[in-house]
Amino acid sequence: MVQELVTAVIAAGLGAAAATGVAARVVRQYERGVVFRFGRLRQGIRGPGFTMVIPGVDRLRKVNMQIVTMPVPAQEGITRDNVTVRVDAVVYFKVVDAASAIIEVEDYRFAVSQMAQTSLRSIIGKSDLDDLLSNREQLNQGLELMIDSPAVGWGVQIDRVEIKDVSLPETMKRSMARQAEADRERRARVINADAELQASKKLAEAAAVMSEQPAALQLRLLQTVVAVAAEKNSTLVLPFPVELLRFLERAAPTPSAPDAAAPQPAPPPAPRPPEPAARDAGPRDALAGTEPPDALAAGPAVDRVDGSPDPDPDPVLPPPPHPVPPPSAPDEPDA
């Protein structure tokens, strides 16, 4: 009797242990458990640690709460400035509501992946090439908002979105390289011109100092000779200062000024303008027997065809001889 009782107790203990092993569940620290009883969601999310479910009645599903790193496949699109590019990205997200991630969407990982690809294509079409290359922070924020809007209802939170790489055609790469080279050459020329300007200002200041102290120019000349002779060559270049030429020019005797009292040659006569044609005398002048006005009749003298000068229109005539008084009549005899 005692033996049978011990056997029954052992059997009951083994059955309880077996039932406990079937009903026992362990939820890890980074997981949350969602329990369905006869297909209906049980209130309350099972936290990490040991938990029990009813075998055959309850079903426990574990949801990972860690941040998931999901690469977005490279998407090919045309930018707003008509450049074909291939862009790939990476999405960081995590589940914040385990129940919604299981109930609201069939596979939240696949849903987030498809939404990320669609949003990436939309961002490519709305952006310029320069924005994709240099303004990625703003594009990442816009892409994050586009993915996060529908993912909120799935119990998923988008933590971060990053554009990894932008692949360009080879022709576009060469064009951008030429543009960058031209820009660098422009900056190099500007820097060189600025250096020339500063050097010219310093040289002007040095020239002003040397003009005040002539000995400074001589010392500079000797320094130049020493610098040339230090090269150990057979040719010695001796610079010739321009100031020495100016000194010789000032020291040269200047020609004496011409005598002001000496008679100067008479200037050649100026050519006389042609004489206008004489105005025909009108009927009034013919009837009156008057001459044309002096201003019209006496015009400027002109040269003849044979080169002889025209006679003076106002010649100086010799004075007329003294008039001879008429002979006096004989005296009549007195009556």
Short mmCIF file of C-alpha atoms in Angstrom, two decimals:
data_model
loop_
_atom_site.label_atom_id
_atom_site.label_comp_id
_atom_site.label_asym_id
_atom_site.label_seq_id
_atom_site.Cartn_x
_atom_site.Cartn_y
_atom_site.Cartn_z
CA MET A 1 0.00 0.00 0.00
CA VAL A 2 2.77 2.39 0.83
CA GLN A 3 4.60 1.44 -2.31
CA GLU A 4 1.55 2.20 -4.45
CA LEU A 5 1.12 5.56 -2.75
CA VAL A 6 4.74 6.47 -3.39
CA THR A 7 4.37 5.44 -7.02
CA ALA A 8 1.27 7.61 -7.42
CA VAL A 9 3.01 10.61 -5.87
CA ILE A 10 5.99 10.16 -8.17
CA ALA A 11 3.71 9.87 -11.18
CA ALA A 12 1.81 12.98 -10.16
CA GLY A 13 5.03 14.84 -9.72
CA LEU A 14 6.27 13.76 -13.10
CA GLY A 15 2.96 14.79 -14.69
CA ALA A 16 3.08 18.18 -13.00
CA ALA A 17 6.66 18.67 -14.09
CA ALA A 18 5.76 17.73 -17.65
CA ALA A 19 2.78 20.10 -17.64
CA THR A 20 4.93 22.84 -16.18
CA GLY A 21 7.56 22.27 -18.85
CA VAL A 22 4.92 22.53 -21.56
CA ALA A 23 3.33 25.69 -20.10
CA ALA A 24 6.50 27.45 -19.07
CA ARG A 25 7.92 30.20 -21.31
CA VAL A 26 10.99 32.42 -21.02
CA VAL A 27 10.93 35.95 -22.46
CA ARG A 28 14.32 37.56 -22.97
CA GLN A 29 15.20 41.06 -21.86
CA TYR A 30 14.99 42.57 -25.36
CA GLU A 31 11.67 40.83 -26.15
CA ARG A 32 8.04 41.24 -25.26
CA GLY A 33 5.41 38.49 -25.28
CA VAL A 34 1.97 38.76 -26.82
CA VAL A 35 -0.51 36.04 -25.69
CA PHE A 36 -3.50 34.88 -27.77
CA ARG A 37 -6.11 32.77 -26.00
CA PHE A 38 -8.28 30.96 -28.47
CA GLY A 39 -7.13 33.50 -31.08
CA ARG A 40 -8.08 36.50 -28.98
CA LEU A 41 -5.48 38.94 -27.73
CA ARG A 42 -4.98 38.83 -24.00
CA GLN A 43 -4.66 42.14 -22.25
CA GLY A 44 -1.21 42.86 -20.95
CA ILE A 45 2.11 42.28 -22.58
CA ARG A 46 4.34 39.66 -21.01
CA GLY A 47 7.56 41.21 -19.86
CA PRO A 48 11.01 39.65 -19.80
CA GLY A 49 11.54 36.62 -17.52
CA PHE A 50 9.63 33.40 -16.72
CA THR A 51 5.94 33.22 -17.65
CA MET A 52 3.26 30.56 -17.91
CA VAL A 53 0.68 29.82 -20.55
CA ILE A 54 -2.07 27.27 -20.72
CA PRO A 55 -1.00 24.49 -23.05
CA GLY A 56 -3.38 24.03 -25.96
CA VAL A 57 -5.26 27.20 -25.04
CA ASP A 58 -2.77 30.07 -25.09
CA ARG A 59 -0.27 30.93 -27.78
CA LEU A 60 2.67 33.20 -27.03
CA ARG A 61 4.40 35.28 -29.71
CA LYS A 62 7.62 37.08 -28.95
CA VAL A 63 8.45 40.44 -30.51
CA ASN A 64 11.99 41.78 -30.71
CA MET A 65 12.24 45.33 -29.33
CA GLN A 66 15.79 46.01 -30.46
CA ILE A 67 16.72 48.58 -33.09
CA VAL A 68 16.73 46.90 -36.46
CA THR A 69 19.18 47.96 -39.17
CA MET A 70 17.61 47.40 -42.57
CA PRO A 71 19.45 48.23 -45.79
CA VAL A 72 17.34 49.71 -48.57
CA PRO A 73 18.22 48.30 -52.01
CA ALA A 74 19.65 50.78 -54.50
CA GLN A 75 16.90 52.62 -56.34
CA GLU A 76 17.42 54.15 -59.78
CA GLY A 77 15.61 57.35 -60.61
CA ILE A 78 15.76 60.67 -62.42
CA THR A 79 16.33 63.82 -60.42
CA ARG A 80 14.46 67.07 -60.91
CA ASP A 81 17.28 68.37 -63.14
CA ASN A 82 17.09 65.25 -65.39
CA VAL A 83 20.11 63.30 -64.12
CA THR A 84 19.89 59.52 -63.79
CA VAL A 85 21.24 58.32 -60.43
CA ARG A 86 21.23 55.22 -58.24
CA VAL A 87 20.75 55.82 -54.54
CA ASP A 88 20.82 53.35 -51.67
CA ALA A 89 20.05 53.98 -48.01
CA VAL A 90 19.76 52.35 -44.61
CA VAL A 91 16.85 52.52 -42.15
CA TYR A 92 17.08 52.20 -38.36
CA PHE A 93 13.76 51.37 -36.64
CA LYS A 94 12.39 49.59 -33.60
CA VAL A 95 9.06 48.26 -32.34
CA VAL A 96 7.47 50.38 -29.61
CA ASP A 97 4.09 48.60 -29.45
CA ALA A 98 4.38 44.81 -29.65
CA ALA A 99 0.64 44.20 -29.94
CA SER A 100 0.20 46.62 -32.88
CA ALA A 101 3.26 45.18 -34.65
CA ILE A 102 1.62 41.75 -34.56
CA ILE A 103 -2.02 42.70 -35.16
CA GLU A 104 -1.95 45.77 -37.47
CA VAL A 105 0.47 44.47 -40.09
CA GLU A 106 1.28 40.98 -41.32
CA ASP A 107 5.07 41.46 -41.48
CA TYR A 108 6.27 44.78 -40.18
CA ARG A 109 9.84 44.24 -41.47
CA PHE A 110 8.69 43.72 -45.06
CA ALA A 111 6.27 46.66 -44.78
CA VAL A 112 8.97 49.01 -43.56
CA SER A 113 11.34 47.84 -46.33
CA GLN A 114 8.79 48.49 -49.10
CA MET A 115 7.82 51.85 -47.66
CA ALA A 116 11.50 52.87 -47.49
CA GLN A 117 12.07 51.97 -51.16
CA THR A 118 9.00 53.88 -52.30
CA SER A 119 9.92 56.96 -50.23
CA LEU A 120 13.48 56.87 -51.53
CA ARG A 121 12.29 56.96 -55.14
CA SER A 122 10.00 59.85 -54.33
CA ILE A 123 12.84 61.79 -52.72
CA ILE A 124 15.06 61.23 -55.78
CA GLY A 125 12.41 62.66 -58.11
CA LYS A 126 11.85 65.75 -55.96
CA SER A 127 15.51 66.65 -55.41
CA ASP A 128 18.30 68.09 -57.51
CA LEU A 129 21.65 66.44 -58.02
CA ASP A 130 23.42 69.05 -55.90
CA ASP A 131 21.04 68.35 -53.02
CA LEU A 132 21.71 64.63 -53.21
CA LEU A 133 25.44 65.24 -53.09
CA SER A 134 25.76 68.07 -50.58
CA ASN A 135 22.47 68.52 -48.72
CA ARG A 136 21.90 65.01 -47.44
CA GLU A 137 20.88 65.99 -43.91
CA GLN A 138 17.70 67.67 -45.12
CA LEU A 139 16.93 64.77 -47.46
CA ASN A 140 17.42 62.28 -44.61
CA GLN A 141 14.94 64.17 -42.46
CA GLY A 142 12.38 64.29 -45.26
CA LEU A 143 12.84 60.57 -45.95
CA GLU A 144 12.45 59.77 -42.25
CA LEU A 145 9.16 61.68 -42.08
CA MET A 146 7.82 59.92 -45.18
CA ILE A 147 8.53 56.46 -43.73
CA ASP A 148 7.52 57.26 -40.16
CA SER A 149 4.03 58.55 -41.01
CA PRO A 150 2.50 55.15 -41.90
CA ALA A 151 4.78 53.19 -39.58
CA VAL A 152 3.30 54.83 -36.47
CA GLY A 153 0.09 52.83 -36.91
CA TRP A 154 2.12 49.62 -37.09
CA GLY A 155 3.67 50.14 -33.67
CA VAL A 156 7.04 50.86 -35.33
CA GLN A 157 9.14 53.95 -34.75
CA ILE A 158 11.69 55.07 -37.37
CA ASP A 159 14.79 56.00 -35.47
CA ARG A 160 17.00 57.21 -38.33
CA VAL A 161 17.36 57.12 -42.13
CA GLU A 162 20.66 57.65 -43.92
CA ILE A 163 21.45 57.88 -47.63
CA LYS A 164 24.57 55.77 -48.10
CA ASP A 165 25.75 56.28 -51.65
CA VAL A 166 24.80 58.12 -54.83
CA SER A 167 26.02 56.50 -58.03
CA LEU A 168 26.41 58.79 -61.05
CA PRO A 169 27.03 58.00 -64.73
CA GLU A 170 30.63 58.20 -65.90
CA THR A 171 29.90 61.14 -68.20
CA MET A 172 28.44 63.09 -65.30
CA LYS A 173 31.45 62.28 -63.15
CA ARG A 174 33.81 63.61 -65.83
CA SER A 175 31.72 66.77 -66.22
CA MET A 176 31.77 67.40 -62.49
CA ALA A 177 35.52 66.79 -62.39
CA ARG A 178 36.05 69.39 -65.14
CA GLN A 179 33.82 71.84 -63.28
CA ALA A 180 35.75 71.35 -60.05
CA GLU A 181 39.05 71.73 -61.88
CA ALA A 182 37.91 74.98 -63.51
CA ASP A 183 36.72 76.33 -60.16
CA ARG A 184 40.05 75.51 -58.51
CA GLU A 185 41.94 77.14 -61.38
CA ARG A 186 39.80 80.26 -61.01
CA ARG A 187 40.56 80.44 -57.30
CA ALA A 188 44.26 79.91 -57.99
CA ARG A 189 44.27 82.82 -60.44
CA VAL A 190 42.46 85.06 -57.97
CA ILE A 191 44.96 84.19 -55.24
CA ASN A 192 47.87 84.81 -57.63
CA ALA A 193 46.45 88.20 -58.65
CA ASP A 194 45.96 89.13 -54.99
CA ALA A 195 49.56 88.19 -54.29
CA GLU A 196 50.74 90.34 -57.20
CA LEU A 197 48.72 93.27 -55.86
CA GLN A 198 50.20 92.95 -52.39
CA ALA A 199 53.72 92.56 -53.82
CA SER A 200 53.26 95.66 -56.00
CA LYS A 201 52.20 97.69 -52.95
CA LYS A 202 55.25 96.54 -51.01
CA LEU A 203 57.53 97.28 -53.96
CA ALA A 204 56.03 100.76 -54.26
CA GLU A 205 56.75 101.38 -50.58
CA ALA A 206 60.32 100.11 -51.01
CA ALA A 207 60.81 102.35 -54.04
CA ALA A 208 59.57 105.34 -52.07
CA VAL A 209 62.09 104.61 -49.30
CA MET A 210 64.92 104.13 -51.82
CA SER A 211 64.08 107.40 -53.55
CA GLU A 212 64.56 109.23 -50.26
CA GLN A 213 67.85 107.41 -49.51
CA PRO A 214 70.00 106.93 -52.65
CA ALA A 215 72.47 104.81 -50.67
CA ALA A 216 69.76 102.17 -50.18
CA LEU A 217 69.59 101.64 -53.94
CA GLN A 218 73.35 101.13 -54.09
CA LEU A 219 73.21 98.59 -51.25
CA ARG A 220 70.43 96.74 -52.98
CA LEU A 221 72.50 96.64 -56.16
CA LEU A 222 75.43 95.13 -54.28
CA GLN A 223 73.14 92.51 -52.71
CA THR A 224 71.90 91.53 -56.16
CA VAL A 225 75.48 91.16 -57.42
CA VAL A 226 76.33 88.95 -54.43
CA ALA A 227 73.25 86.78 -55.01
CA VAL A 228 74.15 86.30 -58.70
CA ALA A 229 77.82 85.59 -57.96
CA ALA A 230 76.90 82.91 -55.40
CA GLU A 231 75.69 80.55 -58.16
CA LYS A 232 79.30 79.80 -59.22
CA ASN A 233 78.71 80.52 -62.88
CA SER A 234 80.97 82.20 -65.39
CA THR A 235 78.50 84.90 -66.34
CA LEU A 236 78.00 87.90 -64.09
CA VAL A 237 74.87 89.92 -64.60
CA LEU A 238 75.30 93.51 -63.48
CA PRO A 239 72.00 95.36 -63.26
CA PHE A 240 72.03 98.93 -64.43
CA PRO A 241 69.79 101.17 -62.32
CA VAL A 242 67.35 103.38 -64.13
CA GLU A 243 68.01 106.18 -61.63
CA LEU A 244 71.54 106.52 -63.03
CA LEU A 245 70.10 107.16 -66.49
CA ARG A 246 67.80 109.79 -65.08
CA PHE A 247 70.78 111.42 -63.30
CA LEU A 248 72.74 111.54 -66.55
CA GLU A 249 69.72 112.97 -68.35
CA ARG A 250 69.41 115.76 -65.81
CA ALA A 251 73.15 116.46 -65.96
CA ALA A 252 73.24 116.78 -69.77
CA PRO A 253 73.44 120.45 -71.01
CA THR A 254 70.22 121.73 -72.45
CA PRO A 255 70.32 123.68 -75.77
CA SER A 256 70.15 127.49 -75.44
CA ALA A 257 66.83 129.13 -76.09
CA PRO A 258 66.52 130.97 -79.46
CA ASP A 259 67.13 134.75 -79.44
CA ALA A 260 63.82 136.49 -79.04
CA ALA A 261 65.14 139.64 -80.77
CA ALA A 262 66.16 137.84 -83.95
CA PRO A 263 63.81 138.54 -86.80
CA GLN A 264 61.44 135.74 -87.37
CA PRO A 265 60.61 134.71 -90.91
CA ALA A 266 57.32 135.96 -92.10
CA PRO A 267 54.67 133.31 -92.20
CA PRO A 268 53.50 132.30 -95.66
CA PRO A 269 50.39 134.07 -96.86
CA ALA A 270 47.24 132.23 -96.12
CA PRO A 271 45.25 131.12 -99.15
CA ARG A 272 42.35 133.39 -99.85
CA PRO A 273 38.91 131.84 -100.08
CA PRO A 274 37.26 131.81 -103.49
CA GLU A 275 35.25 134.82 -104.50
CA PRO A 276 31.54 134.26 -104.83
CA ALA A 277 29.96 134.92 -108.16
CA ALA A 278 28.72 138.45 -108.61
CA ARG A 279 25.02 138.86 -108.30
CA ASP A 280 23.27 139.82 -111.48
CA ALA A 281 21.99 143.33 -111.36
CA GLY A 282 18.27 143.45 -111.06
CA PRO A 283 15.93 145.59 -113.14
CA ARG A 284 15.79 148.04 -110.29
CA ASP A 285 19.52 148.59 -110.39
CA ALA A 286 19.57 148.85 -114.17
CA LEU A 287 16.90 151.50 -114.23
CA ALA A 288 18.46 153.48 -111.43
CA GLY A 289 21.88 153.16 -112.98
CA THR A 290 23.39 152.29 -109.66
CA GLU A 291 26.19 149.88 -108.99
CA PRO A 292 25.66 146.73 -106.91
CA PRO A 293 26.33 147.10 -103.22
CA ASP A 294 29.94 147.09 -102.16
CA ALA A 295 29.44 144.03 -99.95
CA LEU A 296 28.29 142.04 -102.97
CA ALA A 297 30.50 143.59 -105.64
CA ALA A 298 33.74 143.58 -103.70
CA GLY A 299 34.33 139.96 -102.78
CA PRO A 300 37.53 138.28 -101.64
CA ALA A 301 40.25 137.96 -104.23
CA VAL A 302 40.76 134.63 -105.94
CA ASP A 303 43.59 133.26 -107.98
CA ARG A 304 43.22 132.91 -111.67
CA VAL A 305 43.50 129.70 -113.64
CA ASP A 306 47.05 130.51 -114.74
CA GLY A 307 48.12 131.04 -111.13
CA SER A 308 48.40 134.85 -111.28
CA PRO A 309 46.70 136.70 -108.45
CA ASP A 310 43.49 138.55 -109.09
CA PRO A 311 43.91 142.31 -109.28
CA ASP A 312 43.09 144.27 -106.20
CA PRO A 313 39.41 145.15 -106.23
CA ASP A 314 40.17 148.45 -104.54
CA PRO A 315 43.32 149.74 -106.25
CA VAL A 316 45.00 152.84 -104.95
CA LEU A 317 44.81 155.37 -107.84
CA PRO A 318 47.25 158.27 -108.16
CA PRO A 319 45.91 161.69 -107.24
CA PRO A 320 44.31 163.52 -110.15
CA PRO A 321 46.26 166.43 -111.65
CA HIS A 322 45.40 169.94 -110.62
CA PRO A 323 42.52 171.21 -112.70
CA VAL A 324 43.45 173.93 -115.14
CA PRO A 325 41.23 176.91 -114.68
CA PRO A 326 39.24 177.81 -117.76
CA PRO A 327 40.44 180.81 -119.74
CA SER A 328 38.86 184.01 -118.69
CA ALA A 329 36.60 185.82 -121.15
CA PRO A 330 37.93 189.11 -122.71
CA ASP A 331 36.71 192.24 -121.13
CA GLU A 332 33.86 193.79 -123.02
CA PRO A 333 34.35 197.39 -124.09
CA ASP A 334 32.54 199.93 -122.17
CA ALA A 335 29.47 201.21 -123.83
#
